[in-house]
Amino acid sequence: MTASTDSSALDLPPGLRARLMVGLEVHVELATRSKMFTSAPNVAHPDNFDAGPNTLCDPVVVGMPGVLPVINQRAVEMSIRVGLALGCRIARFTKWDRKSYYYPDLPKNYQISQYDLPLCFDGALDIPTSEELDAPTKRIRIIRAHLEEDAGKLLHEAPGGVPIDHSIVDLNRAGTPLLEIVTFPDLESPAEVVMFAQTLRHICRHLGVTEGIMQKGHMRFEPNINVILEKDGQVFKTPIVEIKNLNSFKALHDSVAYEYHRQVEDWLQTGKVMDKRAKTTRGWDDVRCETTLQRHKEDADEYRYFPDPDLVPLVIEDRWIEELVAAMPALPRAREQRYVKELGLGLTEARILLDDPRLTTFFEEVLAAGVEPRRATALLLNNGAKRANERNCGVPQLGITPAQIKQIVALADAGKIGSVAVDTLFGLCCDPAPGSQSIDEPRTSASGASGINLPSGSAPGSAGGYSGSGGYAPSQNLEDVARAHGLIQVSDTAALEKFVAEVLADPRNTKALADLQAGKEKALGALLGQVMKLSKGQANPQVVSQIIKQKLQG
Amino acid sequence: MKEGLRFLPMDPTHTTLLECRQAIAGRQISAVEATQAYLQRIARIDPKFSCFVETYPQRAMEQAAQVDAGKVRGPLAGVPLAIKDVLCTDYGRTTCGSHMLENFRAPYTATAVRKLEEAGAVILGKTNMDEFAMGSSTENSAHFITRNPWDPSRVPGGSSGGSAAAMGADLCAGALGTDTGGSIRQPAAYCGVVGLKPTYGRISRWGLVAFASSLDQIGPFTRTVTDAALLLGVMAGHDPLDSTSANAPVPDYLAGLAQPGNGQPLRIGLAKQYLSDQNDPQVNQAVAEAMEVFRKLGATAVEVDMPHTEYGIPTYYLVATAEASSNLARYDGVHYGHRTNEAEDLVDLYCRSRAEGFGPEVKRRIMLGTYALSSGYYDAYYLRALKVRRLIKGDFDRAFAQCDVLLCPTTTGPAFKIGDKIDDPLAMYMNDVYTVNVNLAGLPAVSLPGGFAQVGQTRLPVGIQLIGPAFGEETLLRIAHLFQQHTLFHQARPAAVV
């Protein structure tokens, strides 16, 4: 998709120029094990994707009397890592504020958020302007990224689409850590908006802070849109519209494009421009493909923010930031460059490897095990992907370990197994097994200037990783396995000579023999095939070829 | 009667908490006997004063039996206590004196209560209070009015009136209250008992139903400072479930009482702003006499200036109501608590549930707080209140550079008549004039029985207040203990309950 061309498909009257201006608010659900302010399991963590309604609740989630929030340190850490990836400054002192509004999916009737002191601020994200490897980038400035808790969900039909005459609440999502990222209005076309959103999603997934599954609402977008019109040297700005809660790239693209047209047409008809009143809020109708004005609440902007007295301010020490900076992984765009330019992979292959961060990690572990990059790519994207598709999982979840892959490659290189056996052996090493872990995460301790505790662990807990418990223990010698399964090629000349003699003696092969002696190399294939058949596929084809040639010469 | 019946060598309901504990530990009486004695006394006397909202006789007897069987040990083994109905327990109901939570059963227990129980305490029941701890007379309870054991026509004070009256009438060996603007100290003064409000953060607030989160603190009612030190020591400490609880070491408060001071003469601070001539003269006289007691013990009086004292009440009523308006937003009839039967739509459900569930004082404060936080008013009210709060704290900081503790009245006068102030919220709020600043500054303070006021034919207790620097409970309690060692006020009992 190209970034800045598709919004001009609008027929404007002569002399009128229109420029789209979009700022984006992005909500990212962080995949911590537990919720933002309590140890109840987090619905945005893969372990809990399938939890039944209202099963991820505790007294804090439900907002019962007398309970108190405690900050999830891991969520703070993830947010800082996203902030660092976006080139943000990280606040050394930040606090929590209550945002008040009444809604049944918000149990306390206030949301714990950050009002005037966001955790991350003053950043930028450079987005590519085309699909090319070395596409020029455009800088989108980031105003802030702050941490808050998500609300639950209000449902108007029972599970399974059963109609009901009342609304029901599912609080599984309530209290999920939510990072809200706000950009300046630097986006100028629907394609740019989508490119920004996709780039951000890619980065967040590679940082391991979210699974980024759009259908599950792991990332939700709220574009703020208006149009700058120029006519006869005069500038007009259409009123700003915020579109709420978009959770697909298509809806994001189409709603921004629609709104651009709508606002220009509205201006042409009414001449209405931006004034001091609050921006209006519109919703996106996926079926009719249009935005609709949402019911305007009188007190829409009356959130009565004030510092949450149940939480102590967060003091973030330089040392912690330094540790997080040191542990930052290479971002996807940098890796893409390296894969193509240094490892010699094709751009398409590189992008497939980078599309799923677990696969990227796994790929790099296979490289670290000593496998040549293109060889590793071929194994993962052919032998691996085939099985992953069958099992509906990712390659890293197959159970095969990087060390096993290295062993398979070594066996092939030593001529001990052939290409068919490579695939068979790869398959023998696969057998996914799920793992489980407790949900407790470090939380910040008491008041006082110390603020947050430093994490005790080393690397941040990535949501992914392979199980490493495949069909064969990673420690087991795969040559033994290959032998047990009859996959080892026979290179023993004495044994092979018997097969070759048998084939050469066969009167049906007289013609092939003659052809070969006449220099027709093609004839070797037919003879080789027969030897292979006799050896039940275990003969080393190279050795066999040599023997045949020797026999003919001798 | 029963075979096991025997004359107790002592009446546990007429001892201090420490004596009761020692009697049980020394097997002079059993925990079951002590618990039974209190339960019987509650059955006999509480109908006159209505201190308890509910009691847990069966559970209490089981707890006591566990102690007697040696299965539960600890510094409070077998000691029967009462707790304010704002503290959640995973047994019984926690109503906060409100229709809103009339049938609320918490699935968790407040950390402070859990620690007491783990130390062997027996929980007799929950005591009446002003709805959501908003009030100074316990008249705002949705259940019933609690009466002062010294004069049943008078209020016990509030909001922890039930606990104070239960202590004053010897219906428990100790009791818990909560203090947001004086809700432990004022009723302690009115009922003639000791009431300790610890430093903010000293005791976990987990399980305490919030009124104003930055001010609320749990504390004990007792007969003696020794007993208060004992209970404080059990409850104090950091709680991972309350990030505002302090991660500061907990001294042995009980042992600290016997410690000598730093060798220097005690410096008792007196501020003219706390000795208004608007006070009942008998209150000012009690403070003067207390100073005399300290002087005779070698202390010197230091005059300190607390220039921002007068802004305490307006500041408190902005901060506390702002926080309350947010804390009480969750009571909306959706997830738990009272829900109206006749809602037309969602907004109507909210409005009716809250209109039906809350009493007038709670509604008044929610409206005040909502107003103070609204855009256009926030800077003028809430933000300014925060600034004044810092100035008030500054007054205390300067004072404690000059003195060890401050001595002042707890209240402007003795307990008032039921009904006298209920229709005059401002007069009611002025009850807290000597207590709110302590909460705004987050300091520890204790109200001690300090004398009596003669009102007509009635003799009523008067409280004196000692205020200490943050986390200075050890010194504060030592000085308070010193006072009790040289006075007898805390031994007096109302005639009606002897």
GROMACS .gro file of C-alpha atoms in nm, chain B residues 83-401:
model
  319
  637ILE     CA    1  -1.510  -0.359   6.510
  638LYS     CA    2  -1.668  -0.072   6.324
  639ASP     CA    3  -1.913  -0.175   6.055
  640VAL     CA    4  -1.696  -0.015   5.787
  641LEU     CA    5  -1.436  -0.293   5.810
  642CYS     CA    6  -1.496  -0.582   5.573
  643THR     CA    7  -1.499  -0.937   5.705
  644ASP     CA    8  -1.560  -1.255   5.511
  645TYR     CA    9  -1.824  -1.337   5.771
  646GLY     CA   10  -2.136  -1.139   5.855
  647ARG     CA   11  -2.235  -0.824   5.676
  648THR     CA   12  -2.050  -0.498   5.622
  649THR     CA   13  -2.315  -0.230   5.592
  650CYS     CA   14  -2.123   0.094   5.658
  651GLY     CA   15  -2.435   0.213   5.837
  652SER     CA   16  -2.608   0.242   5.501
  653HIS     CA   17  -2.916   0.104   5.329
  654MET     CA   18  -2.696   0.091   5.021
  655LEU     CA   19  -2.493  -0.196   5.166
  656GLU     CA   20  -2.765  -0.339   5.390
  657ASN     CA   21  -2.699  -0.692   5.271
  658PHE     CA   22  -2.341  -0.665   5.155
  659ARG     CA   23  -2.123  -0.961   5.243
  660ALA     CA   24  -1.759  -0.911   5.159
  661PRO     CA   25  -1.562  -1.210   5.032
  662TYR     CA   26  -1.249  -1.074   5.205
  663THR     CA   27  -1.138  -0.953   5.546
  664ALA     CA   28  -0.972  -0.621   5.624
  665THR     CA   29  -0.600  -0.665   5.683
  666ALA     CA   30  -0.621  -0.494   6.023
  667VAL     CA   31  -0.895  -0.733   6.138
  668ARG     CA   32  -0.715  -1.032   5.994
  669LYS     CA   33  -0.401  -0.940   6.187
  670LEU     CA   34  -0.598  -0.906   6.510
  671GLU     CA   35  -0.760  -1.243   6.458
  672GLU     CA   36  -0.429  -1.402   6.373
  673ALA     CA   37  -0.301  -1.262   6.703
  674GLY     CA   38  -0.584  -1.450   6.875
  675ALA     CA   39  -0.847  -1.178   6.913
  676VAL     CA   40  -1.213  -1.277   6.927
  677ILE     CA   41  -1.446  -1.058   6.722
  678LEU     CA   42  -1.771  -1.000   6.912
  679GLY     CA   43  -1.952  -0.803   6.644
  680LYS     CA   44  -1.975  -0.491   6.434
  681THR     CA   45  -2.064  -0.152   6.571
  682ASN     CA   46  -2.289   0.125   6.454
  683MET     CA   47  -2.160   0.431   6.272
  684ASP     CA   48  -2.258   0.733   6.072
  685GLU     CA   49  -2.337   0.624   5.717
  686PHE     CA   50  -2.010   0.573   5.528
  687ALA     CA   51  -1.834   0.734   5.827
  688MET     CA   52  -1.988   1.072   5.742
  689GLY     CA   53  -2.095   1.243   6.059
  690SER     CA   54  -2.001   1.331   6.414
  691SER     CA   55  -2.285   1.181   6.612
  692THR     CA   56  -2.376   0.838   6.472
  693GLU     CA   57  -2.718   0.986   6.409
  694ASN     CA   58  -2.656   0.939   6.036
  695SER     CA   59  -2.671   0.561   6.066
  696ALA     CA   60  -2.938   0.404   5.849
  697HIS     CA   61  -2.995   0.145   6.123
  698PHE     CA   62  -3.058   0.329   6.449
  699ILE     CA   63  -2.914   0.592   6.681
  700THR     CA   64  -2.645   0.491   6.928
  701ARG     CA   65  -2.660   0.648   7.273
  702ASN     CA   66  -2.385   0.778   7.495
  703PRO     CA   67  -2.326   0.550   7.796
  704TRP     CA   68  -2.276   0.855   8.019
  705ASP     CA   69  -2.613   0.998   7.922
  706PRO     CA   70  -2.845   0.807   7.687
  707SER     CA   71  -3.005   1.133   7.575
  708ARG     CA   72  -2.675   1.236   7.424
  709VAL     CA   73  -2.481   1.127   7.120
  710PRO     CA   74  -2.172   0.906   7.154
  711GLY     CA   75  -2.001   1.117   6.889
  712GLY     CA   76  -1.914   0.984   6.549
  713SER     CA   77  -1.861   0.849   6.309
  714SER     CA   78  -1.722   0.558   6.514
  715GLY     CA   79  -1.990   0.614   6.779
  716GLY     CA   80  -2.083   0.248   6.816
  717SER     CA   81  -1.729   0.140   6.894
  718ALA     CA   82  -1.670   0.431   7.134
  719ALA     CA   83  -1.994   0.368   7.319
  720ALA     CA   84  -1.928  -0.006   7.333
  721MET     CA   85  -1.589   0.067   7.485
  722GLY     CA   86  -1.737   0.323   7.723
  723ALA     CA   87  -2.002   0.074   7.835
  724ASP     CA   88  -1.747  -0.209   7.872
  725LEU     CA   89  -1.910  -0.416   7.600
  726CYS     CA   90  -1.569  -0.516   7.463
  727ALA     CA   91  -1.209  -0.522   7.575
  728GLY     CA   92  -1.109  -0.303   7.286
  729ALA     CA   93  -1.266  -0.176   6.966
  730LEU     CA   94  -1.171  -0.055   6.620
  731GLY     CA   95  -1.282   0.267   6.465
  732THR     CA   96  -1.176   0.468   6.165
  733ASP     CA   97  -1.073   0.831   6.169
  734THR     CA   98  -1.104   1.052   5.863
  735GLY     CA   99  -1.146   1.388   6.037
  736GLY     CA  100  -1.177   1.290   6.402
  737SER     CA  101  -1.407   0.991   6.388
  738ILE     CA  102  -1.207   0.801   6.651
  739ARG     CA  103  -1.089   1.083   6.874
  740GLN     CA  104  -1.413   1.281   6.902
  741PRO     CA  105  -1.632   0.985   7.009
  742ALA     CA  106  -1.351   0.865   7.237
  743ALA     CA  107  -1.363   1.205   7.409
  744TYR     CA  108  -1.745   1.195   7.432
  745CYS     CA  109  -1.748   0.841   7.576
  746GLY     CA  110  -1.453   0.880   7.815
  747VAL     CA  111  -1.216   0.632   7.654
  748VAL     CA  112  -0.882   0.633   7.476
  749GLY     CA  113  -0.899   0.677   7.097
  750LEU     CA  114  -0.588   0.655   6.882
  751LYS     CA  115  -0.564   0.776   6.524
  752PRO     CA  116  -0.233   0.645   6.389
  753THR     CA  117  -0.014   0.807   6.123
  754TYR     CA  118  -0.159   0.781   5.773
  755GLY     CA  119  -0.010   0.465   5.624
  756ARG     CA  120   0.071   0.303   5.958
  757ILE     CA  121  -0.213   0.050   5.927
  758SER     CA  122  -0.330  -0.102   5.599
  759ARG     CA  123  -0.658   0.029   5.462
  760TRP     CA  124  -0.730  -0.292   5.268
  761GLY     CA  125  -1.084  -0.388   5.357
  762LEU     CA  126  -1.171  -0.050   5.504
  763VAL     CA  127  -1.458   0.086   5.297
  764ALA     CA  128  -1.322   0.419   5.179
  765PHE     CA  129  -1.475   0.753   5.270
  766ALA     CA  130  -1.176   0.978   5.190
  767SER     CA  131  -0.880   0.765   5.090
  768SER     CA  132  -0.606   1.018   5.166
  769LEU     CA  133  -0.742   1.078   5.518
  770ASP     CA  134  -0.891   0.748   5.637
  771GLN     CA  135  -0.702   0.555   5.900
  772ILE     CA  136  -0.798   0.265   6.126
  773GLY     CA  137  -0.731   0.293   6.498
  774PRO     CA  138  -0.821   0.143   6.836
  775PHE     CA  139  -1.052   0.242   7.120
  776THR     CA  140  -0.930   0.121   7.458
  777ARG     CA  141  -0.941   0.196   7.825
  778THR     CA  142  -0.571   0.260   7.851
  779VAL     CA  143  -0.283   0.380   7.639
  780THR     CA  144  -0.113   0.048   7.709
  781ASP     CA  145  -0.401  -0.134   7.545
  782ALA     CA  146  -0.389   0.103   7.248
  783ALA     CA  147  -0.015   0.039   7.209
  784LEU     CA  148  -0.079  -0.334   7.213
  785LEU     CA  149  -0.347  -0.320   6.942
  786LEU     CA  150  -0.149  -0.076   6.729
  787GLY     CA  151   0.155  -0.299   6.736
  788VAL     CA  152  -0.050  -0.593   6.609
  789MET     CA  153  -0.218  -0.398   6.328
  790ALA     CA  154   0.068  -0.178   6.206
  791GLY     CA  155   0.292  -0.254   5.912
  792HIS     CA  156   0.318  -0.265   5.537
  793ASP     CA  157   0.056  -0.452   5.339
  794PRO     CA  158   0.124  -0.548   4.978
  795LEU     CA  159  -0.246  -0.497   4.913
  796ASP     CA  160  -0.230  -0.127   5.012
  797SER     CA  161   0.037   0.070   4.832
  798THR     CA  162  -0.023   0.367   5.064
  799SER     CA  163   0.068   0.158   5.368
  800ALA     CA  164   0.411   0.255   5.492
  801ASN     CA  165   0.708   0.027   5.453
  802ALA     CA  166   0.848   0.155   5.781
  803PRO     CA  167   0.960  -0.067   6.070
  804VAL     CA  168   0.707  -0.129   6.347
  805PRO     CA  169   0.856  -0.059   6.689
  806ASP     CA  170   0.747  -0.254   6.994
  807TYR     CA  171   0.500   0.010   7.109
  808LEU     CA  172   0.417  -0.178   7.428
  809ALA     CA  173   0.780  -0.202   7.534
  810GLY     CA  174   0.828   0.158   7.423
  811LEU     CA  175   0.588   0.280   7.693
  812ALA     CA  176   0.836   0.189   7.961
  813GLN     CA  177   1.132   0.343   7.781
  814PRO     CA  178   1.276   0.655   7.934
  815GLY     CA  179   1.270   0.961   7.710
  816ASN     CA  180   1.577   1.109   7.550
  817GLY     CA  181   1.686   1.252   7.883
  818GLN     CA  182   1.571   1.600   7.788
  819PRO     CA  183   1.267   1.747   7.959
  820LEU     CA  184   0.947   1.686   7.765
  821ARG     CA  185   0.836   1.979   7.555
  822ILE     CA  186   0.460   2.007   7.536
  823GLY     CA  187   0.342   2.237   7.256
  824LEU     CA  188   0.040   2.459   7.311
  825ALA     CA  189  -0.111   2.659   7.025
  826LYS     CA  190  -0.339   2.952   7.096
  827GLN     CA  191  -0.537   2.860   6.784
  828TYR     CA  192  -0.646   2.542   6.965
  829LEU     CA  193  -0.760   2.708   7.286
  830SER     CA  194  -1.041   2.925   7.158
  831ASP     CA  195  -1.255   3.109   7.411
  832GLN     CA  196  -1.548   2.970   7.210
  833ASN     CA  197  -1.471   2.635   7.372
  834ASP     CA  198  -1.664   2.513   7.671
  835PRO     CA  199  -1.448   2.656   7.955
  836GLN     CA  200  -1.441   2.313   8.116
  837VAL     CA  201  -1.259   2.184   7.807
  838ASN     CA  202  -0.994   2.454   7.823
  839GLN     CA  203  -0.965   2.386   8.193
  840ALA     CA  204  -0.901   2.014   8.128
  841VAL     CA  205  -0.621   2.105   7.887
  842ALA     CA  206  -0.471   2.347   8.140
  843GLU     CA  207  -0.487   2.084   8.413
  844ALA     CA  208  -0.327   1.826   8.185
  845MET     CA  209  -0.045   2.072   8.122
  846GLU     CA  210  -0.012   2.103   8.496
  847VAL     CA  211   0.022   1.724   8.528
  848PHE     CA  212   0.300   1.725   8.269
  849ARG     CA  213   0.468   2.025   8.426
  850LYS     CA  214   0.482   1.847   8.759
  851LEU     CA  215   0.652   1.559   8.578
  852GLY     CA  216   0.923   1.795   8.455
  853ALA     CA  217   0.780   1.892   8.119
  854THR     CA  218   0.796   2.243   7.982
  855ALA     CA  219   0.519   2.417   7.794
  856VAL     CA  220   0.616   2.558   7.456
  857GLU     CA  221   0.391   2.806   7.286
  858VAL     CA  222   0.366   2.730   6.915
  859ASP     CA  223   0.194   2.917   6.635
  860MET     CA  224  -0.036   2.731   6.399
  861PRO     CA  225  -0.153   3.015   6.176
  862HIS     CA  226  -0.344   2.805   5.922
  863THR     CA  227  -0.554   2.618   6.177
  864GLU     CA  228  -0.871   2.806   6.092
  865TYR     CA  229  -0.862   2.686   5.731
  866GLY     CA  230  -0.875   2.326   5.841
  867ILE     CA  231  -1.251   2.280   5.828
  868PRO     CA  232  -1.309   2.425   5.478
  869THR     CA  233  -1.002   2.244   5.347
  870TYR     CA  234  -1.110   1.917   5.500
  871TYR     CA  235  -1.464   1.947   5.367
  872LEU     CA  236  -1.330   2.000   5.014
  873VAL     CA  237  -1.069   1.723   5.014
  874ALA     CA  238  -1.284   1.469   5.197
  875THR     CA  239  -1.599   1.532   4.993
  876ALA     CA  240  -1.410   1.534   4.662
  877GLU     CA  241  -1.259   1.195   4.736
  878ALA     CA  242  -1.589   1.067   4.875
  879SER     CA  243  -1.781   1.170   4.562
  880SER     CA  244  -1.546   0.947   4.363
  881ASN     CA  245  -1.517   0.663   4.615
  882LEU     CA  246  -1.894   0.633   4.647
  883ALA     CA  247  -1.958   0.644   4.272
  884ARG     CA  248  -1.945   0.263   4.263
  885TYR     CA  249  -2.265   0.235   4.463
  886ASP     CA  250  -2.491   0.256   4.160
  887GLY     CA  251  -2.714  -0.049   4.182
  888VAL     CA  252  -2.542  -0.226   3.891
  889HIS     CA  253  -2.291  -0.470   4.039
  890TYR     CA  254  -2.396  -0.504   4.404
  891GLY     CA  255  -2.566  -0.310   4.679
  892HIS     CA  256  -2.910  -0.157   4.675
  893ARG     CA  257  -3.088  -0.149   4.338
  894THR     CA  258  -3.415   0.028   4.279
  895ASN     CA  259  -3.714  -0.179   4.175
  896GLU     CA  260  -3.854   0.070   3.932
  897ALA     CA  261  -3.598   0.200   3.689
  898GLU     CA  262  -3.707   0.322   3.347
  899ASP     CA  263  -3.362   0.326   3.194
  900LEU     CA  264  -2.997   0.318   3.291
  901VAL     CA  265  -2.970   0.676   3.413
  902ASP     CA  266  -3.294   0.633   3.606
  903LEU     CA  267  -3.152   0.315   3.762
  904TYR     CA  268  -2.847   0.509   3.879
  905CYS     CA  269  -3.051   0.801   4.009
  906ARG     CA  270  -3.314   0.601   4.192
  907SER     CA  271  -3.076   0.343   4.337
  908ARG     CA  272  -2.857   0.616   4.478
  909ALA     CA  273  -3.148   0.834   4.589
  910GLU     CA  274  -3.300   0.539   4.775
  911GLY     CA  275  -2.976   0.390   4.905
  912PHE     CA  276  -2.799   0.695   5.048
  913GLY     CA  277  -2.903   0.910   5.341
  914PRO     CA  278  -2.912   1.290   5.333
  915GLU     CA  279  -2.565   1.358   5.475
  916VAL     CA  280  -2.399   1.124   5.225
  917LYS     CA  281  -2.588   1.288   4.940
  918ARG     CA  282  -2.488   1.631   5.066
  919ARG     CA  283  -2.121   1.538   5.069
  920ILE     CA  284  -2.132   1.366   4.729
  921MET     CA  285  -2.280   1.682   4.582
  922LEU     CA  286  -2.024   1.905   4.752
  923GLY     CA  287  -1.738   1.688   4.631
  924THR     CA  288  -1.869   1.655   4.277
  925TYR     CA  289  -1.897   2.032   4.261
  926ALA     CA  290  -1.545   2.081   4.393
  927LEU     CA  291  -1.401   1.855   4.121
  928SER     CA  292  -1.606   1.994   3.833
  929SER     CA  293  -1.433   2.177   3.551
  930GLY     CA  294  -1.433   2.547   3.617
  931TYR     CA  295  -1.434   2.491   3.993
  932TYR     CA  296  -1.148   2.247   4.035
  933ASP     CA  297  -0.876   2.512   4.061
  934ALA     CA  298  -1.072   2.733   4.297
  935TYR     CA  299  -1.176   2.453   4.530
  936TYR     CA  300  -0.998   2.120   4.512
  937LEU     CA  301  -0.661   2.248   4.396
  938ARG     CA  302  -0.666   2.535   4.643
  939ALA     CA  303  -0.759   2.293   4.919
  940LEU     CA  304  -0.454   2.083   4.835
  941LYS     CA  305  -0.237   2.392   4.864
  942VAL     CA  306  -0.382   2.487   5.200
  943ARG     CA  307  -0.338   2.129   5.310
  944ARG     CA  308   0.035   2.170   5.253
  945LEU     CA  309   0.033   2.493   5.455
  946ILE     CA  310  -0.142   2.318   5.743
  947LYS     CA  311   0.114   2.040   5.731
  948GLY     CA  312   0.382   2.310   5.736
  949ASP     CA  313   0.234   2.449   6.059
  950PHE     CA  314   0.279   2.109   6.222
  951ASP     CA  315   0.630   2.062   6.084
  952ARG     CA  316   0.738   2.393   6.235
  953ALA     CA  317   0.566   2.314   6.565
  954PHE     CA  318   0.739   1.976   6.598
  955ALA     CA  319   1.075   2.144   6.552
   0.00000   0.00000   0.00000
